[in-house]
Coordinates of C-alpha atoms and ligand atoms in Angstrom, one line a residue:
M1 CA 0.0 0.0 0.0
T2 CA 1.4 3.4 -1.0
T3 CA 0.6 6.0 1.7
I4 CA 0.4 9.6 0.7
L5 CA 0.3 12.5 3.2
V6 CA -2.2 15.0 1.8
T7 CA -1.5 18.3 3.5
G8 CA -4.5 20.7 3.1
G9 CA -6.5 17.5 2.3
A10 CA -9.7 18.9 3.9
G11 CA -9.8 21.8 1.5
Y12 CA -11.5 22.1 -1.9
I13 CA -9.0 20.5 -4.2
G14 CA -7.5 18.3 -1.5
S15 CA -10.8 16.7 -0.5
H16 CA -11.6 15.8 -4.2
T17 CA -8.0 14.4 -4.6
V18 CA -8.4 12.2 -1.5
I19 CA -11.4 10.6 -3.1
E20 CA -9.5 9.9 -6.3
L21 CA -6.4 8.6 -4.5
V22 CA -8.5 6.0 -2.7
N23 CA -10.3 5.1 -5.9
A24 CA -6.9 4.5 -7.5
G25 CA -5.7 2.3 -4.7
Y26 CA -3.5 4.8 -2.7
E27 CA -3.8 5.3 1.1
P28 CA -4.2 9.0 1.9
I29 CA -3.7 10.6 5.3
I30 CA -5.2 14.0 5.5
Y31 CA -3.1 16.6 7.5
D32 CA -4.9 19.9 7.8
N33 CA -5.1 22.7 10.4
F34 CA -8.7 23.5 9.4
Y35 CA -8.0 27.2 8.9
N36 CA -10.1 27.1 5.7
A37 CA -12.0 23.8 6.1
K38 CA -14.8 22.4 8.2
K39 CA -14.7 19.1 9.9
T40 CA -17.9 18.1 8.2
V41 CA -15.9 17.5 5.0
L42 CA -14.3 14.4 6.7
K43 CA -17.7 12.8 7.2
R44 CA -18.7 13.6 3.6
I45 CA -15.5 12.1 2.3
N46 CA -16.1 9.0 4.4
T47 CA -19.7 8.8 3.1
I48 CA -18.6 9.0 -0.5
L49 CA -15.9 6.3 0.0
G50 CA -17.9 4.1 2.3
R51 CA -14.8 3.9 4.6
E52 CA -12.9 6.1 6.9
V53 CA -9.8 8.1 5.8
K54 CA -7.3 8.9 8.5
C55 CA -7.0 12.6 9.4
I56 CA -4.5 14.3 11.6
E57 CA -5.1 17.9 12.7
G58 CA -1.9 19.9 12.4
D59 CA -0.1 22.7 10.7
I60 CA 2.6 22.3 8.1
R61 CA 4.7 24.9 10.0
D62 CA 4.7 22.6 13.1
A63 CA 8.0 20.7 12.8
Q64 CA 7.5 18.7 16.0
K65 CA 4.1 17.5 14.9
L66 CA 5.3 16.6 11.5
D67 CA 8.2 14.7 13.1
L68 CA 5.7 12.6 15.0
V69 CA 3.5 12.0 11.9
F70 CA 6.5 10.8 9.8
S71 CA 7.8 8.7 12.7
Q72 CA 4.4 7.0 13.3
N73 CA 3.4 6.4 9.7
K74 CA 5.3 5.0 6.8
I75 CA 4.7 7.8 4.3
D76 CA 5.8 7.3 0.7
G77 CA 5.0 10.7 -0.7
V78 CA 3.4 14.1 0.1
I79 CA 0.9 16.2 -1.8
N80 CA 1.0 19.7 -0.4
F81 CA -2.3 21.6 -0.9
A82 CA -1.9 23.5 2.4
G83 CA -1.7 27.2 1.9
L84 CA -3.5 30.5 1.9
K85 CA -4.9 31.4 -1.5
A86 CA -6.8 34.7 -1.5
V87 CA -5.2 37.3 -3.8
G88 CA -6.7 40.4 -2.2
E89 CA -6.0 39.1 1.4
S90 CA -2.4 38.4 0.5
V91 CA -1.9 42.1 -0.4
K92 CA -3.2 43.1 3.0
M93 CA -1.2 40.5 5.0
P94 CA 1.9 39.5 3.0
L95 CA 3.8 38.2 6.0
E96 CA 1.1 35.7 6.8
Y97 CA 1.2 34.5 3.2
Y98 CA 5.0 34.1 3.1
D99 CA 4.9 32.4 6.5
N100 CA 2.1 30.0 5.8
N101 CA 2.9 29.1 2.2
V102 CA 6.7 29.5 1.8
N103 CA 7.8 28.8 5.4
G104 CA 5.2 26.1 5.6
A105 CA 6.5 24.3 2.5
R106 CA 10.1 24.7 3.9
V107 CA 9.2 23.1 7.2
L108 CA 7.4 20.3 5.5
L109 CA 10.2 19.6 3.0
S110 CA 12.7 19.6 6.0
A111 CA 10.6 17.0 7.7
M112 CA 10.5 14.9 4.5
L113 CA 14.3 15.1 4.2
K114 CA 14.8 14.1 7.8
H115 CA 12.6 11.1 7.4
N116 CA 13.9 10.2 3.9
C117 CA 10.6 10.7 2.2
K118 CA 11.6 11.9 -1.3
N119 CA 8.3 12.3 -3.3
F120 CA 6.7 15.7 -3.3
I121 CA 3.8 17.1 -5.3
F122 CA 3.2 20.8 -5.0
S123 CA 0.0 22.8 -5.9
S124 CA 1.4 25.5 -8.1
S125 CA -0.7 27.8 -10.2
A126 CA -0.9 29.4 -13.7
T127 CA -0.4 32.6 -11.7
V128 CA 3.4 31.9 -11.9
Y129 CA 3.2 32.9 -15.6
G130 CA 1.9 36.4 -14.8
E131 CA 0.6 38.3 -17.8
P132 CA 1.5 35.9 -20.6
D133 CA 3.5 37.1 -23.6
S134 CA 1.5 34.6 -25.6
V135 CA -1.1 31.8 -25.2
P136 CA -1.5 28.9 -24.9
L137 CA 1.1 28.6 -22.0
T138 CA 3.6 25.8 -22.1
E139 CA 5.7 24.7 -19.2
N140 CA 8.6 26.6 -20.9
S141 CA 6.7 29.9 -20.9
P142 CA 8.7 32.4 -18.7
L143 CA 7.8 32.8 -15.0
K144 CA 7.1 36.4 -14.1
R145 CA 7.3 38.3 -10.9
A146 CA 3.8 38.0 -9.5
N147 CA 1.6 41.0 -9.0
C148 CA 0.5 39.9 -5.5
P149 CA 2.1 38.2 -2.5
Y150 CA 0.0 35.0 -3.0
G151 CA 1.3 34.6 -6.6
Q152 CA 4.9 35.3 -5.5
T153 CA 4.7 32.6 -2.8
K154 CA 4.0 30.1 -5.7
V155 CA 7.0 31.3 -7.7
D156 CA 9.2 31.2 -4.6
I157 CA 8.1 27.7 -3.6
E158 CA 8.7 26.5 -7.1
Y159 CA 12.3 27.8 -7.0
M160 CA 12.8 26.3 -3.5
C161 CA 11.6 22.9 -4.7
Q162 CA 13.9 23.0 -7.8
E163 CA 16.9 24.1 -5.8
L164 CA 16.2 21.3 -3.2
Q165 CA 16.0 18.8 -6.0
V166 CA 19.4 20.0 -7.3
A167 CA 20.9 19.5 -3.8
H168 CA 19.2 16.1 -3.3
N169 CA 18.9 14.7 -6.7
D170 CA 17.2 11.5 -5.6
F171 CA 14.1 13.6 -4.9
S172 CA 11.0 13.4 -7.2
M173 CA 9.7 16.9 -7.2
V174 CA 6.4 17.5 -9.1
L175 CA 5.2 21.0 -9.7
L176 CA 1.6 21.1 -10.9
R177 CA 0.5 24.4 -12.3
Y178 CA -3.3 24.5 -12.0
F179 CA -5.4 26.7 -14.3
N180 CA -8.9 27.6 -12.9
P181 CA -10.4 24.8 -10.8
V182 CA -14.2 24.7 -10.7
G183 CA -16.9 22.1 -10.3
A184 CA -17.6 19.6 -7.5
H185 CA -18.0 15.9 -6.9
K186 CA -21.0 14.4 -8.7
S187 CA -22.6 13.4 -5.3
G188 CA -23.0 17.1 -4.4
L189 CA -21.5 16.2 -1.0
I190 CA -18.3 18.1 -1.3
G191 CA -17.4 21.3 -3.2
E192 CA -16.0 24.8 -2.9
D193 CA -16.9 26.7 0.3
P194 CA -15.1 30.0 0.4
K195 CA -15.1 32.1 3.5
G196 CA -17.0 35.4 3.1
V197 CA -17.9 36.9 -0.2
P198 CA -16.2 34.8 -2.9
N199 CA -13.3 36.4 -5.0
N200 CA -13.5 33.7 -7.7
L201 CA -16.0 33.6 -10.5
M202 CA -17.6 30.2 -10.1
P203 CA -18.5 30.4 -6.4
Y204 CA -19.8 33.9 -7.0
L205 CA -22.1 32.5 -9.8
T206 CA -23.3 29.7 -7.5
Q207 CA -24.0 32.0 -4.6
V208 CA -26.0 34.3 -6.9
A209 CA -28.0 31.3 -8.1
V210 CA -29.0 30.3 -4.6
G211 CA -29.9 33.8 -3.6
R212 CA -27.0 34.5 -1.2
L213 CA -25.7 37.3 -3.5
K214 CA -27.8 39.6 -5.7
E215 CA -26.0 39.7 -9.0
L216 CA -22.6 39.1 -10.6
S217 CA -20.4 42.1 -11.4
I218 CA -18.4 41.3 -14.5
F219 CA -15.0 43.0 -14.0
G220 CA -14.4 44.7 -17.3
N221 CA -15.9 44.3 -20.8
D222 CA -13.4 46.4 -22.7
Y223 CA -10.5 43.9 -22.9
P224 CA -9.0 42.9 -26.3
T225 CA -10.9 39.6 -26.4
K226 CA -13.8 38.2 -28.5
D227 CA -16.5 39.8 -26.2
G228 CA -14.4 42.2 -24.1
T229 CA -14.3 40.0 -21.0
C230 CA -11.2 38.0 -19.7
I231 CA -10.4 34.5 -20.8
R232 CA -9.5 31.6 -18.4
D233 CA -9.0 27.9 -18.7
Y234 CA -11.6 26.4 -16.3
I235 CA -10.9 22.9 -15.2
H236 CA -13.2 20.5 -13.4
V237 CA -11.8 19.7 -9.9
V238 CA -12.3 16.0 -10.4
D239 CA -10.1 16.1 -13.6
L240 CA -7.6 18.1 -11.6
A241 CA -7.7 15.5 -8.8
L242 CA -7.1 12.8 -11.4
G243 CA -4.1 14.8 -12.7
H244 CA -2.5 14.3 -9.2
V245 CA -3.1 10.5 -9.4
A246 CA -1.6 10.4 -12.9
A247 CA 1.4 12.4 -11.6
L248 CA 1.9 10.0 -8.7
K249 CA 1.7 7.0 -11.0
H250 CA 4.3 8.5 -13.3
C251 CA 6.6 10.3 -11.0
L252 CA 6.7 8.3 -7.7
N253 CA 10.3 7.3 -7.0
K254 CA 11.4 8.9 -10.3
P255 CA 14.1 11.4 -9.4
G256 CA 13.9 14.7 -11.1
C257 CA 11.9 17.9 -11.2
H258 CA 8.7 17.3 -13.1
I259 CA 6.6 20.3 -14.1
Y260 CA 3.1 20.0 -15.7
N261 CA 0.3 22.4 -16.6
L262 CA -3.1 21.0 -15.5
G263 CA -5.7 22.7 -17.7
T264 CA -8.1 21.8 -20.5
G265 CA -6.4 23.9 -23.2
T266 CA -9.6 25.8 -23.9
G267 CA -10.2 29.4 -22.9
Y268 CA -13.6 30.7 -22.0
S269 CA -14.6 34.3 -21.4
V270 CA -16.5 35.5 -18.3
L271 CA -19.6 35.9 -20.6
D272 CA -19.2 32.3 -21.8
M273 CA -19.3 31.2 -18.2
V274 CA -22.4 33.3 -17.4
K275 CA -24.1 31.8 -20.5
A276 CA -23.1 28.2 -19.5
F277 CA -24.2 28.8 -15.9
S278 CA -27.5 30.3 -17.0
K279 CA -28.1 27.1 -19.0
A280 CA -27.4 24.9 -15.9
I281 CA -30.0 26.9 -13.8
G282 CA -32.5 27.4 -16.6
Y283 CA -32.7 31.2 -16.5
E284 CA -30.4 34.1 -17.1
L285 CA -28.2 34.7 -14.1
P286 CA -28.4 38.3 -13.0
H287 CA -25.3 40.2 -14.0
K288 CA -24.0 43.7 -14.8
F289 CA -20.8 45.1 -16.1
A290 CA -18.4 46.8 -13.7
P291 CA -14.9 48.3 -13.9
R292 CA -11.9 46.1 -14.4
R293 CA -10.4 44.4 -11.4
A294 CA -6.8 45.5 -10.6
G295 CA -4.2 42.9 -11.5
D296 CA -6.4 40.7 -13.8
V297 CA -4.6 39.1 -16.7
V298 CA -6.4 39.3 -20.0
E299 CA -6.1 35.8 -21.3
C300 CA -4.7 32.7 -19.8
Y301 CA -5.0 29.1 -21.0
A302 CA -2.9 26.1 -21.0
D303 CA -1.1 24.0 -23.5
P304 CA -1.7 20.7 -21.6
S305 CA 0.1 18.5 -24.1
K306 CA 3.0 17.7 -21.9
A307 CA 0.7 16.1 -19.2
K308 CA -1.1 14.2 -22.0
N309 CA 2.1 12.9 -23.6
E310 CA 4.0 12.0 -20.4
L311 CA 1.3 11.3 -17.8
G312 CA -1.4 10.1 -20.2
W313 CA -3.7 12.6 -18.5
V314 CA -6.4 14.7 -20.2
A315 CA -9.2 16.7 -18.7
T316 CA -12.4 15.1 -20.0
R317 CA -15.2 17.0 -18.2
T318 CA -17.0 19.6 -20.2
L319 CA -18.0 23.2 -19.3
D320 CA -21.6 21.9 -18.8
D321 CA -20.2 19.3 -16.3
M322 CA -18.4 22.1 -14.5
T323 CA -21.4 24.4 -14.2
F324 CA -23.9 21.7 -13.5
D325 CA -21.7 20.1 -10.7
S326 CA -20.9 23.5 -9.2
Y327 CA -24.6 24.4 -9.0
N328 CA -25.6 21.0 -7.8
W329 CA -23.1 21.3 -4.8
Q330 CA -24.3 24.8 -3.9
K331 CA -28.0 23.9 -4.3
N332 CA -27.6 21.0 -1.9
N333 CA -25.5 23.1 0.5
P334 CA -26.7 26.7 0.1
N335 CA -24.6 27.8 3.1
G336 CA -21.7 25.5 2.3
Y337 CA -20.5 23.1 5.0
E338 CA -22.3 23.7 8.3
D339 CA -20.4 22.3 11.2
Ligands
LIG1 P1 -8.4 25.5 0.3 O1 -8.3 26.7 1.1 O2 -9.8 25.0 0.1 O3 -7.5 24.3 0.8 C1 -6.3 24.5 1.5 C2 -6.4 23.7 2.8 O4 -5.1 23.9 3.5 C3 -7.5 24.1 3.7 O5 -8.2 23.0 4.2 C4 -6.7 24.8 4.9 O6 -7.4 24.6 6.1 C5 -5.4 24.1 4.8 N1 -4.3 24.8 5.4 C6 -3.9 26.1 5.1 N2 -2.8 26.5 5.8 C7 -2.4 25.3 6.4 C8 -1.3 25.0 7.2 N3 -0.4 26.0 7.5 N4 -1.1 23.8 7.7 C9 -2.1 22.8 7.5 N5 -3.2 23.1 6.7 C10 -3.3 24.3 6.2 O7 -7.7 25.8 -1.2 P2 -7.8 25.0 -2.5 O8 -8.6 25.7 -3.5 O9 -8.2 23.6 -2.2 O10 -6.3 25.1 -2.9 C11 -5.3 24.1 -2.6 C12 -4.0 24.5 -3.1 O11 -4.0 24.7 -4.5 C13 -3.5 25.9 -2.5 O12 -2.1 25.8 -2.2 C14 -3.8 26.9 -3.6 O13 -2.9 28.0 -3.5 C15 -3.6 26.0 -4.8 N6 -4.3 26.5 -6.0 C16 -5.6 26.8 -5.9 C17 -6.3 27.3 -7.0 C18 -7.8 27.6 -6.9 O14 -8.3 28.4 -7.7 N7 -8.5 27.0 -6.0 C19 -5.6 27.6 -8.2 C20 -4.2 27.3 -8.2 C21 -3.6 26.8 -7.1
LIG2 N1 -14.7 37.8 -12.3 C1 -15.7 38.6 -12.4 N2 -16.6 38.8 -11.4 C2 -16.3 38.2 -10.2 C3 -15.2 37.3 -10.0 C4 -14.4 37.1 -11.1 O1 -16.0 39.2 -13.5 O2 -17.1 38.4 -9.2 C5 -13.8 37.5 -13.5 C6 -12.4 38.0 -13.2 O3 -12.2 39.4 -13.5 C7 -11.6 37.1 -14.2 C8 -12.4 35.8 -14.2 O4 -13.7 36.2 -13.7 O5 -11.6 37.7 -15.5 C9 -11.9 34.7 -13.4 O6 -11.7 35.2 -12.1 P1 -11.2 34.3 -10.9 O7 -10.9 35.2 -9.7 O8 -12.1 33.2 -10.7 O9 -9.8 33.6 -11.4 P2 -8.4 34.3 -11.7 O10 -8.6 35.7 -12.2 O11 -7.7 34.3 -10.4 O12 -7.8 33.5 -12.7

């Protein structure tokens, strides 16, 4: 049995990945400090799987606790989802972001080295490409200095991982650059549950649909795109979870630094998303145009061919799957997880 420590495993992407890890025959252990997750998610995971997944409450910055976890469990690899992820918040509290994300990853990697665990998968982001010079983005597209502390923590951790791999070349280091994760598990039992008013488009759409918010403000309709709104590569969270399974299968105990874009390769505009979401709910979702949001990139979508060629992974879920599953989750849980 291959055991994988899933830090941040109670969060949005982590919880979906835990399900797919079990489905693929891996043994996940969730390690989460529940800063941005509710305990209810554990019950929901267990209901979906029909068995219990081990969970340890802890912080990735807690070296002593990690020491205990690695001593008491035979851990073959780590997937690190643990981190803070709100762009606007990161501008207001940069030190917390560097501490939690960069220092957290450093403490976690130190524990791995100490316990001779040499398989690491990191949740990176398309944000490392900044405002792209051209699209689609390949893994060779240049990294840019990020326009917010959150994005910069991703760039910094990527460099830290690569440098550690040079120093310890028996390490298998996997950097997965996610595009825009949306959607939810088919069961409607787990999904995205942001704190406060959502910053991201899809949870905003779902919360308007269930009446928690009045209408969507579309940030800018004068961009140089087909309809004036920004373009993103939205990817179903279950496809993303399966990308981690594919990366594990391919990269476990394979020394090197492995970098993959996880996206669909298709860019949709904000108006495309409103249209698709309106189809899922059966009426036009209330929306209005508003000024541009500071720091938004105009167009961002992946060339996912490296993951296809090397990992045999492709995102198969459609935009309709993404909107339907997101709505299904929110409809079943209008107030998210309630502890
Ligand atoms: P999330 O907030 O739902 O999940 C993160 C989890 O980590 C939460 O359960 C939180 O409680 C936990 N956590 C935070 N700090 C921790 C710490 N110090 N120790 C232990 N646990 C801690 O976020 P998500 O959307 O599932 O994202 C997971 C990862 O993927 C993050 O690193 C995020 O930056 C990255 N990512 C997310 C997106 C996105 O749009 N959701 C896009 C690209 C990259
Ligand atoms: N967006 C919007 N209204 C919102 C939230 C997002 O118009 O309430 C737009 C945003 O300007 C961007 C796209 O939707 O063009 C995706 O935004 P999100 O924050 O989900 O992803 P990111 O910009 O971080 O890739």
